[in-house]
């Protein structure tokens, strides 16, 4: 081999390296990490599933609302990710969703089934060992659809905020013994179907966000909490067509709540992130109420095929 041929061979070698580098294919995506689904028989027309530790063994169990069968099925975890045959709780007509909380403060998770065709909810207090007391009925308005659980009046007892499809929000104030008294009732907008609670405007009081699913609606509305179990109407957010449900999490880990709205029409969701505060803006305290600027801005909309809502203090819930 002559010295003249070395540069030619070097050039050919480098050219081949260049071609190979340009043809490198990306790594294939990892395989689906989930096993094949395990079917579990529930009732007719299941409309809601929630997860909570119903027997205090440290493992999440399932509660399913069966709309046509007028019952709730409880599936107890075998501690290996499989579930026992369901235990049945008889509800009112057409239970649409379930709310969870320790309403009598005995360390056990209780549940409330919202009966869409009876205009009430059935409250089941957990007696332990997957036994529940007969339900106590609370009238909450025509066609109740969804509820959120939190302490809205600062008395350290869990309350409930219930939206009904006939334009009604009702606050039930918990007494800490498993009973409730009627609180605020107001009109949140046309056909409310989703509700969440959170510290949305930064004043230290729990607020509500409600998705209104009325004809042609694009709105969800904020209700600012006063800390005494009452609320005042705040700003309206604009989402996609017919907002159906919503969740709140800190998706960008900035310490401030974001909101995702699932839209009933248009196969989309809308993602709202919290605005950044200006450098000169003073922090809002519970005594300062003047900050009423819209707290969220839409930054993303995309296609959605399923929905999973956020954890509450007692459970993770997912409406279908």
mmCIF file of C-alpha atoms in Angstrom:
data_model
loop_
_atom_site.group_PDB
_atom_site.id
_atom_site.type_symbol
_atom_site.label_atom_id
_atom_site.label_comp_id
_atom_site.label_asym_id
_atom_site.label_seq_id
_atom_site.Cartn_x
_atom_site.Cartn_y
_atom_site.Cartn_z
ATOM 1 C CA UNK A 1 0.000 0.000 0.000
ATOM 2 C CA UNK A 2 1.463 3.338 -1.032
ATOM 3 C CA UNK A 3 1.397 6.501 0.986
ATOM 4 C CA UNK A 4 -0.889 8.021 -1.660
ATOM 5 C CA UNK A 5 -3.613 5.453 -0.993
ATOM 6 C CA UNK A 6 -3.825 6.184 2.738
ATOM 7 C CA UNK A 7 -5.738 9.462 2.383
ATOM 8 C CA UNK A 8 -8.198 7.804 0.016
ATOM 9 C CA UNK A 9 -8.818 4.920 2.391
ATOM 10 C CA UNK A 10 -9.189 7.335 5.306
ATOM 11 C CA UNK A 11 -11.745 9.367 3.371
ATOM 12 C CA UNK A 12 -13.711 6.240 2.475
ATOM 13 C CA UNK A 13 -13.654 5.110 6.107
ATOM 14 C CA UNK A 14 -14.875 8.473 7.374
ATOM 15 C CA UNK A 15 -17.590 8.548 4.700
ATOM 16 C CA UNK A 16 -18.831 5.130 5.779
ATOM 17 C CA UNK A 17 -18.873 6.266 9.410
ATOM 18 C CA UNK A 18 -20.922 9.307 8.404
ATOM 19 C CA UNK A 19 -23.430 7.151 6.555
ATOM 20 C CA UNK A 20 -23.739 4.787 9.482
ATOM 21 C CA UNK A 21 -24.253 7.641 11.927
ATOM 22 C CA UNK A 22 -26.972 9.102 9.726
ATOM 23 C CA UNK A 23 -28.773 5.793 9.508
ATOM 24 C CA UNK A 24 -28.831 5.060 13.233
ATOM 25 C CA UNK A 25 -32.383 4.164 14.165
ATOM 26 C CA UNK A 26 -33.825 5.342 17.472
ATOM 27 C CA UNK A 27 -34.250 2.860 20.249
ATOM 28 C CA UNK A 28 -37.647 1.149 20.027
ATOM 29 C CA UNK A 29 -40.062 2.096 22.797
ATOM 30 C CA UNK A 30 -40.047 -0.205 25.805
ATOM 31 C CA UNK A 31 -42.688 -2.914 25.794
ATOM 32 C CA UNK A 32 -45.990 -2.357 27.556
ATOM 33 C CA UNK A 33 -45.163 -2.869 31.265
ATOM 34 C CA UNK A 34 -48.697 -3.954 32.142
ATOM 35 C CA UNK A 35 -49.874 -7.534 32.207
ATOM 36 C CA UNK A 36 -52.923 -8.729 30.357
ATOM 37 C CA UNK A 37 -56.084 -7.348 32.021
ATOM 38 C CA UNK A 38 -57.855 -9.430 34.619
ATOM 39 C CA UNK A 39 -61.641 -9.141 34.246
ATOM 40 C CA UNK A 40 -63.842 -8.735 37.304
ATOM 41 C CA UNK A 41 -67.606 -8.989 37.071
ATOM 42 C CA UNK A 42 -69.489 -6.054 38.545
ATOM 43 C CA UNK A 43 -73.079 -4.889 38.154
ATOM 44 C CA UNK A 44 -75.010 -3.428 35.240
ATOM 45 C CA UNK A 45 -73.929 -0.040 33.877
ATOM 46 C CA UNK A 46 -71.008 0.693 36.201
ATOM 47 C CA UNK A 47 -70.566 4.461 36.183
ATOM 48 C CA UNK A 48 -67.783 5.115 38.687
ATOM 49 C CA UNK A 49 -64.859 3.395 40.386
ATOM 50 C CA UNK A 50 -62.955 4.619 43.417
ATOM 51 C CA UNK A 51 -60.070 3.228 45.447
ATOM 52 C CA UNK A 52 -59.715 3.411 49.216
ATOM 53 C CA UNK A 53 -58.492 1.240 52.085
ATOM 54 C CA UNK A 54 -61.899 0.067 53.259
ATOM 55 C CA UNK A 55 -60.726 -2.589 55.749
ATOM 56 C CA UNK A 56 -57.686 -0.836 57.267
ATOM 57 C CA UNK A 57 -55.117 -3.390 56.102
ATOM 58 C CA UNK A 58 -52.925 -0.906 54.228
ATOM 59 C CA UNK A 59 -54.048 -2.046 50.760
ATOM 60 C CA UNK A 60 -56.351 -0.162 48.418
ATOM 61 C CA UNK A 61 -59.743 -1.716 47.761
ATOM 62 C CA UNK A 62 -62.263 -0.801 45.048
ATOM 63 C CA UNK A 63 -65.788 0.602 45.170
ATOM 64 C CA UNK A 64 -67.901 0.525 41.995
ATOM 65 C CA UNK A 65 -71.221 2.324 41.502
ATOM 66 C CA UNK A 66 -73.623 0.239 39.386
ATOM 67 C CA UNK A 67 -76.218 2.618 37.975
ATOM 68 C CA UNK A 68 -78.821 0.142 36.746
ATOM 69 C CA UNK A 69 -78.542 -2.232 39.705
ATOM 70 C CA UNK A 70 -78.904 0.512 42.341
ATOM 71 C CA UNK A 71 -75.943 -0.683 44.354
ATOM 72 C CA UNK A 72 -72.256 -0.289 45.097
ATOM 73 C CA UNK A 73 -69.874 -3.235 44.810
ATOM 74 C CA UNK A 74 -66.887 -3.377 47.170
ATOM 75 C CA UNK A 75 -63.923 -5.440 45.942
ATOM 76 C CA UNK A 76 -61.444 -6.132 48.741
ATOM 77 C CA UNK A 77 -57.771 -6.408 47.896
ATOM 78 C CA UNK A 78 -56.165 -9.827 48.505
ATOM 79 C CA UNK A 79 -52.896 -7.967 49.264
ATOM 80 C CA UNK A 80 -51.408 -9.212 45.999
ATOM 81 C CA UNK A 81 -53.212 -6.932 43.536
ATOM 82 C CA UNK A 82 -56.111 -9.327 43.022
ATOM 83 C CA UNK A 83 -59.567 -8.773 44.472
ATOM 84 C CA UNK A 84 -62.174 -10.846 46.272
ATOM 85 C CA UNK A 85 -65.723 -11.399 45.110
ATOM 86 C CA UNK A 86 -67.698 -8.188 45.575
ATOM 87 C CA UNK A 87 -69.640 -7.215 48.683
ATOM 88 C CA UNK A 88 -72.854 -5.373 47.817
ATOM 89 C CA UNK A 89 -74.231 -2.193 49.380
ATOM 90 C CA UNK A 90 -77.797 -1.297 48.387
ATOM 91 C CA UNK A 91 -78.159 2.363 47.414
ATOM 92 C CA UNK A 92 -80.929 4.552 46.042
ATOM 93 C CA UNK A 93 -81.836 4.657 42.357
ATOM 94 C CA UNK A 94 -79.058 5.153 39.834
ATOM 95 C CA UNK A 95 -75.954 5.809 41.955
ATOM 96 C CA UNK A 96 -73.735 7.953 39.742
ATOM 97 C CA UNK A 97 -70.610 8.482 41.850
ATOM 98 C CA UNK A 98 -69.063 7.866 45.266
ATOM 99 C CA UNK A 99 -67.445 10.217 47.782
ATOM 100 C CA UNK A 100 -65.018 8.946 50.420
ATOM 101 C CA UNK A 101 -64.008 10.254 53.846
ATOM 102 C CA UNK A 102 -63.759 9.428 57.534
ATOM 103 C CA UNK A 103 -66.960 11.268 58.386
ATOM 104 C CA UNK A 104 -67.331 10.019 61.970
ATOM 105 C CA UNK A 105 -63.599 10.253 62.735
ATOM 106 C CA UNK A 106 -63.104 6.688 63.877
ATOM 107 C CA UNK A 107 -60.152 5.992 61.587
ATOM 108 C CA UNK A 108 -62.175 4.097 58.979
ATOM 109 C CA UNK A 109 -63.106 5.260 55.482
ATOM 110 C CA UNK A 110 -66.835 5.846 55.021
ATOM 111 C CA UNK A 111 -68.548 6.409 51.685
ATOM 112 C CA UNK A 112 -71.468 8.309 50.208
ATOM 113 C CA UNK A 113 -73.258 7.197 47.031
ATOM 114 C CA UNK A 114 -74.911 9.972 45.007
ATOM 115 C CA UNK A 115 -78.287 8.702 43.788
ATOM 116 C CA UNK A 116 -78.977 10.440 40.500
ATOM 117 C CA UNK A 117 -82.640 9.365 40.219
ATOM 118 C CA UNK A 118 -83.651 9.958 43.846
ATOM 119 C CA UNK A 119 -82.174 13.430 44.400
ATOM 120 C CA UNK A 120 -80.263 12.321 47.475
ATOM 121 C CA UNK A 121 -77.170 10.540 48.712
ATOM 122 C CA UNK A 122 -76.783 7.392 50.775
ATOM 123 C CA UNK A 123 -74.185 7.732 53.540
ATOM 124 C CA UNK A 124 -72.594 4.437 54.646
ATOM 125 C CA UNK A 125 -70.542 4.507 57.849
ATOM 126 C CA UNK A 126 -67.781 1.917 58.007
ATOM 127 C CA UNK A 127 -68.139 -0.467 60.967
ATOM 128 C CA UNK A 128 -64.925 -2.347 60.231
ATOM 129 C CA UNK A 129 -64.282 -5.717 58.610
ATOM 130 C CA UNK A 130 -66.076 -4.555 55.432
ATOM 131 C CA UNK A 131 -69.320 -4.076 57.341
ATOM 132 C CA UNK A 132 -71.261 -0.853 56.826
ATOM 133 C CA UNK A 133 -74.168 0.522 58.819
ATOM 134 C CA UNK A 134 -77.509 0.944 57.011
ATOM 135 C CA UNK A 135 -77.388 4.124 54.961
ATOM 136 C CA UNK A 136 -78.493 7.514 56.191
ATOM 137 C CA UNK A 137 -80.215 9.545 53.468
ATOM 138 C CA UNK A 138 -79.520 13.230 52.791
ATOM 139 C CA UNK A 139 -81.512 15.270 50.270
ATOM 140 C CA UNK A 140 -79.078 17.217 48.092
ATOM 141 C CA UNK A 141 -81.019 18.407 45.052
ATOM 142 C CA UNK A 142 -82.292 17.033 41.774
ATOM 143 C CA UNK A 143 -79.996 14.560 39.956
ATOM 144 C CA UNK A 144 -76.829 14.717 42.117
ATOM 145 C CA UNK A 145 -73.784 13.927 40.028
ATOM 146 C CA UNK A 146 -70.463 14.473 41.802
ATOM 147 C CA UNK A 147 -69.077 15.543 45.185
ATOM 148 C CA UNK A 148 -65.818 16.671 46.724
ATOM 149 C CA UNK A 149 -64.858 16.220 50.382
ATOM 150 C CA UNK A 150 -62.844 18.667 52.506
ATOM 151 C CA UNK A 151 -63.077 20.867 55.617
ATOM 152 C CA UNK A 152 -64.681 24.008 54.192
ATOM 153 C CA UNK A 153 -65.489 25.849 57.439
ATOM 154 C CA UNK A 154 -62.299 25.240 59.407
ATOM 155 C CA UNK A 155 -63.830 23.201 62.241
ATOM 156 C CA UNK A 156 -61.573 20.176 61.530
ATOM 157 C CA UNK A 157 -64.536 18.041 60.386
ATOM 158 C CA UNK A 158 -65.016 16.829 56.826
ATOM 159 C CA UNK A 159 -67.728 18.515 54.779
ATOM 160 C CA UNK A 160 -69.150 17.694 51.336
ATOM 161 C CA UNK A 161 -69.850 19.881 48.317
ATOM 162 C CA UNK A 162 -72.347 18.225 45.960
ATOM 163 C CA UNK A 163 -73.255 19.347 42.440
ATOM 164 C CA UNK A 164 -76.534 18.330 40.846
ATOM 165 C CA UNK A 165 -77.237 18.419 37.126
ATOM 166 C CA UNK A 166 -80.145 20.795 37.614
ATOM 167 C CA UNK A 167 -77.873 23.774 38.271
ATOM 168 C CA UNK A 168 -77.372 23.337 41.989
ATOM 169 C CA UNK A 169 -74.478 23.244 44.444
ATOM 170 C CA UNK A 170 -75.141 22.207 48.026
ATOM 171 C CA UNK A 171 -72.706 22.259 50.935
ATOM 172 C CA UNK A 172 -73.183 19.654 53.669
ATOM 173 C CA UNK A 173 -71.365 20.655 56.855
ATOM 174 C CA UNK A 174 -70.012 17.683 58.779
ATOM 175 C CA UNK A 175 -70.275 17.508 62.561
ATOM 176 C CA UNK A 176 -67.506 14.921 62.969
ATOM 177 C CA UNK A 177 -69.898 12.247 64.238
ATOM 178 C CA UNK A 178 -71.085 10.957 60.866
ATOM 179 C CA UNK A 179 -73.934 13.440 60.517
ATOM 180 C CA UNK A 180 -74.295 16.595 58.436
ATOM 181 C CA UNK A 181 -76.333 19.772 58.440
ATOM 182 C CA UNK A 182 -77.430 21.691 55.378
ATOM 183 C CA UNK A 183 -75.262 24.601 54.395
ATOM 184 C CA UNK A 184 -74.985 26.951 51.456
ATOM 185 C CA UNK A 185 -77.048 26.337 48.312
ATOM 186 C CA UNK A 186 -76.355 28.250 45.093
ATOM 187 C CA UNK A 187 -76.525 28.046 41.295
ATOM 188 C CA UNK A 188 -73.024 27.368 39.870
ATOM 189 C CA UNK A 189 -74.067 27.396 36.197
ATOM 190 C CA UNK A 190 -75.719 25.179 33.609
ATOM 191 C CA UNK A 191 -75.608 21.423 34.263
ATOM 192 C CA UNK A 192 -72.611 21.102 36.616
ATOM 193 C CA UNK A 193 -71.050 17.644 36.322
ATOM 194 C CA UNK A 194 -67.583 17.951 37.843
ATOM 195 C CA UNK A 195 -66.316 19.498 41.078
ATOM 196 C CA UNK A 196 -62.965 19.696 42.871
ATOM 197 C CA UNK A 197 -61.639 21.629 45.847
ATOM 198 C CA UNK A 198 -58.248 23.241 46.395
ATOM 199 C CA UNK A 199 -56.316 26.357 47.354
ATOM 200 C CA UNK A 200 -56.737 28.028 43.983
ATOM 201 C CA UNK A 201 -56.438 31.753 44.722
ATOM 202 C CA UNK A 202 -53.791 31.607 47.433
ATOM 203 C CA UNK A 203 -55.723 33.192 50.307
ATOM 204 C CA UNK A 204 -55.517 30.129 52.549
ATOM 205 C CA UNK A 205 -59.185 29.158 52.236
ATOM 206 C CA UNK A 206 -60.368 26.134 50.273
ATOM 207 C CA UNK A 207 -62.040 27.021 46.973
ATOM 208 C CA UNK A 208 -64.137 25.066 44.475
ATOM 209 C CA UNK A 209 -63.836 24.612 40.717
ATOM 210 C CA UNK A 210 -66.906 23.320 38.869
ATOM 211 C CA UNK A 211 -67.248 22.064 35.288
ATOM 212 C CA UNK A 212 -70.506 23.165 33.643
ATOM 213 C CA UNK A 213 -71.687 20.760 30.949
ATOM 214 C CA UNK A 214 -74.649 22.753 29.618
ATOM 215 C CA UNK A 215 -75.472 23.065 25.891
ATOM 216 C CA UNK A 216 -72.740 24.994 24.111
ATOM 217 C CA UNK A 217 -70.845 25.549 27.359
ATOM 218 C CA UNK A 218 -67.072 26.074 27.447
ATOM 219 C CA UNK A 219 -66.855 27.148 31.048
ATOM 220 C CA UNK A 220 -65.724 26.035 34.415
ATOM 221 C CA UNK A 221 -66.246 28.394 37.301
ATOM 222 C CA UNK A 222 -64.311 29.163 40.462
ATOM 223 C CA UNK A 223 -66.076 29.662 43.782
ATOM 224 C CA UNK A 224 -63.836 31.386 46.306
ATOM 225 C CA UNK A 225 -64.083 29.981 49.817
ATOM 226 C CA UNK A 226 -64.522 32.354 52.742
ATOM 227 C CA UNK A 227 -63.287 29.803 55.289
ATOM 228 C CA UNK A 228 -66.678 29.545 57.011
ATOM 229 C CA UNK A 229 -68.370 27.032 54.696
ATOM 230 C CA UNK A 230 -69.690 29.695 52.323
ATOM 231 C CA UNK A 231 -68.423 30.674 48.882
ATOM 232 C CA UNK A 232 -68.609 33.601 46.488
ATOM 233 C CA UNK A 233 -68.634 33.307 42.722
ATOM 234 C CA UNK A 234 -65.286 33.999 41.097
ATOM 235 C CA UNK A 235 -63.881 34.013 37.607
ATOM 236 C CA UNK A 236 -64.906 31.673 34.823
ATOM 237 C CA UNK A 237 -62.353 29.622 32.903
ATOM 238 C CA UNK A 238 -62.789 28.789 29.224
ATOM 239 C CA UNK A 239 -62.099 25.161 28.284
ATOM 240 C CA UNK A 240 -63.256 23.068 25.312
ATOM 241 C CA UNK A 241 -66.802 22.169 24.398
ATOM 242 C CA UNK A 242 -69.043 20.872 27.200
ATOM 243 C CA UNK A 243 -66.599 20.473 30.116
ATOM 244 C CA UNK A 244 -67.436 17.248 31.899
ATOM 245 C CA UNK A 245 -64.916 16.604 34.649
ATOM 246 C CA UNK A 246 -61.787 18.167 36.107
ATOM 247 C CA UNK A 247 -58.828 17.377 38.352
ATOM 248 C CA UNK A 248 -56.155 19.407 40.107
ATOM 249 C CA UNK A 249 -52.513 18.450 40.614
ATOM 250 C CA UNK A 250 -49.159 20.256 40.631
ATOM 251 C CA UNK A 251 -48.059 18.938 37.233
ATOM 252 C CA UNK A 252 -45.064 21.271 36.781
ATOM 253 C CA UNK A 253 -43.901 20.956 40.407
ATOM 254 C CA UNK A 254 -43.880 24.681 41.095
ATOM 255 C CA UNK A 255 -45.796 24.268 44.355
ATOM 256 C CA UNK A 256 -49.022 25.671 42.868
ATOM 257 C CA UNK A 257 -52.125 23.760 41.730
ATOM 258 C CA UNK A 258 -52.819 23.239 38.028
ATOM 259 C CA UNK A 259 -56.150 22.094 36.577
ATOM 260 C CA UNK A 260 -57.030 19.665 33.789
ATOM 261 C CA UNK A 261 -60.540 19.803 32.311
ATOM 262 C CA UNK A 262 -61.929 16.915 30.261
ATOM 263 C CA UNK A 263 -64.284 18.146 27.551
ATOM 264 C CA UNK A 264 -67.387 16.100 26.755
ATOM 265 C CA UNK A 265 -67.323 17.049 23.067
ATOM 266 C CA UNK A 266 -64.372 17.452 20.720
ATOM 267 C CA UNK A 267 -62.264 14.569 22.074
ATOM 268 C CA UNK A 268 -60.001 16.925 24.002
ATOM 269 C CA UNK A 269 -58.795 18.064 27.381
ATOM 270 C CA UNK A 270 -57.650 21.529 28.461
ATOM 271 C CA UNK A 271 -54.639 22.038 30.724
ATOM 272 C CA UNK A 272 -54.431 25.190 32.855
ATOM 273 C CA UNK A 273 -51.242 26.090 34.704
ATOM 274 C CA UNK A 274 -50.981 28.652 37.482
ATOM 275 C CA UNK A 275 -49.672 32.078 36.490
ATOM 276 C CA UNK A 276 -46.297 33.089 37.857
ATOM 277 C CA UNK A 277 -46.405 35.878 40.394
ATOM 278 C CA UNK A 278 -44.675 39.144 39.582
ATOM 279 C CA UNK A 279 -41.495 39.821 41.535
ATOM 280 C CA UNK A 280 -43.137 42.784 43.292
ATOM 281 C CA UNK A 281 -46.358 40.971 44.190
ATOM 282 C CA UNK A 282 -46.958 40.479 47.885
ATOM 283 C CA UNK A 283 -47.974 37.035 49.096
ATOM 284 C CA UNK A 284 -51.695 36.702 49.797
ATOM 285 C CA UNK A 285 -52.640 36.032 53.413
ATOM 286 C CA UNK A 286 -55.929 34.891 54.882
ATOM 287 C CA UNK A 287 -56.636 38.460 55.938
ATOM 288 C CA UNK A 288 -56.073 39.942 52.468
ATOM 289 C CA UNK A 289 -58.927 39.250 50.078
ATOM 290 C CA UNK A 290 -58.367 41.667 47.205
ATOM 291 C CA UNK A 291 -56.469 39.280 44.900
ATOM 292 C CA UNK A 292 -59.187 38.076 42.519
ATOM 293 C CA UNK A 293 -57.271 37.852 39.261
ATOM 294 C CA UNK A 294 -57.919 34.700 37.204
ATOM 295 C CA UNK A 295 -55.378 32.305 38.716
ATOM 296 C CA UNK A 296 -54.883 29.953 35.772
ATOM 297 C CA UNK A 297 -54.001 30.184 32.095
ATOM 298 C CA UNK A 298 -54.663 27.561 29.406
ATOM 299 C CA UNK A 299 -51.475 26.252 27.795
ATOM 300 C CA UNK A 300 -52.388 22.932 26.216
ATOM 301 C CA UNK A 301 -55.247 21.087 24.635
ATOM 302 C CA UNK A 302 -54.995 17.551 23.339
ATOM 303 C CA UNK A 303 -56.839 14.377 22.525
ATOM 304 C CA UNK A 304 -58.006 12.195 25.381
ATOM 305 C CA UNK A 305 -59.417 8.693 25.363
ATOM 306 C CA UNK A 306 -59.718 7.992 29.082
ATOM 307 C CA UNK A 307 -59.744 9.960 32.300
ATOM 308 C CA UNK A 308 -58.361 9.428 35.794
ATOM 309 C CA UNK A 309 -59.039 11.957 38.484
ATOM 310 C CA UNK A 310 -56.941 13.124 41.339
ATOM 311 C CA UNK A 311 -56.529 11.604 44.776
ATOM 312 C CA UNK A 312 -58.534 13.015 47.624
ATOM 313 C CA UNK A 313 -57.570 12.661 51.254
ATOM 314 C CA UNK A 314 -59.368 9.359 51.420
ATOM 315 C CA UNK A 315 -59.250 7.835 47.987
ATOM 316 C CA UNK A 316 -58.453 8.027 44.313
ATOM 317 C CA UNK A 317 -61.504 8.346 42.139
ATOM 318 C CA UNK A 318 -62.207 7.936 38.458
ATOM 319 C CA UNK A 319 -65.523 8.703 36.783
ATOM 320 C CA UNK A 320 -66.187 6.968 33.471
#
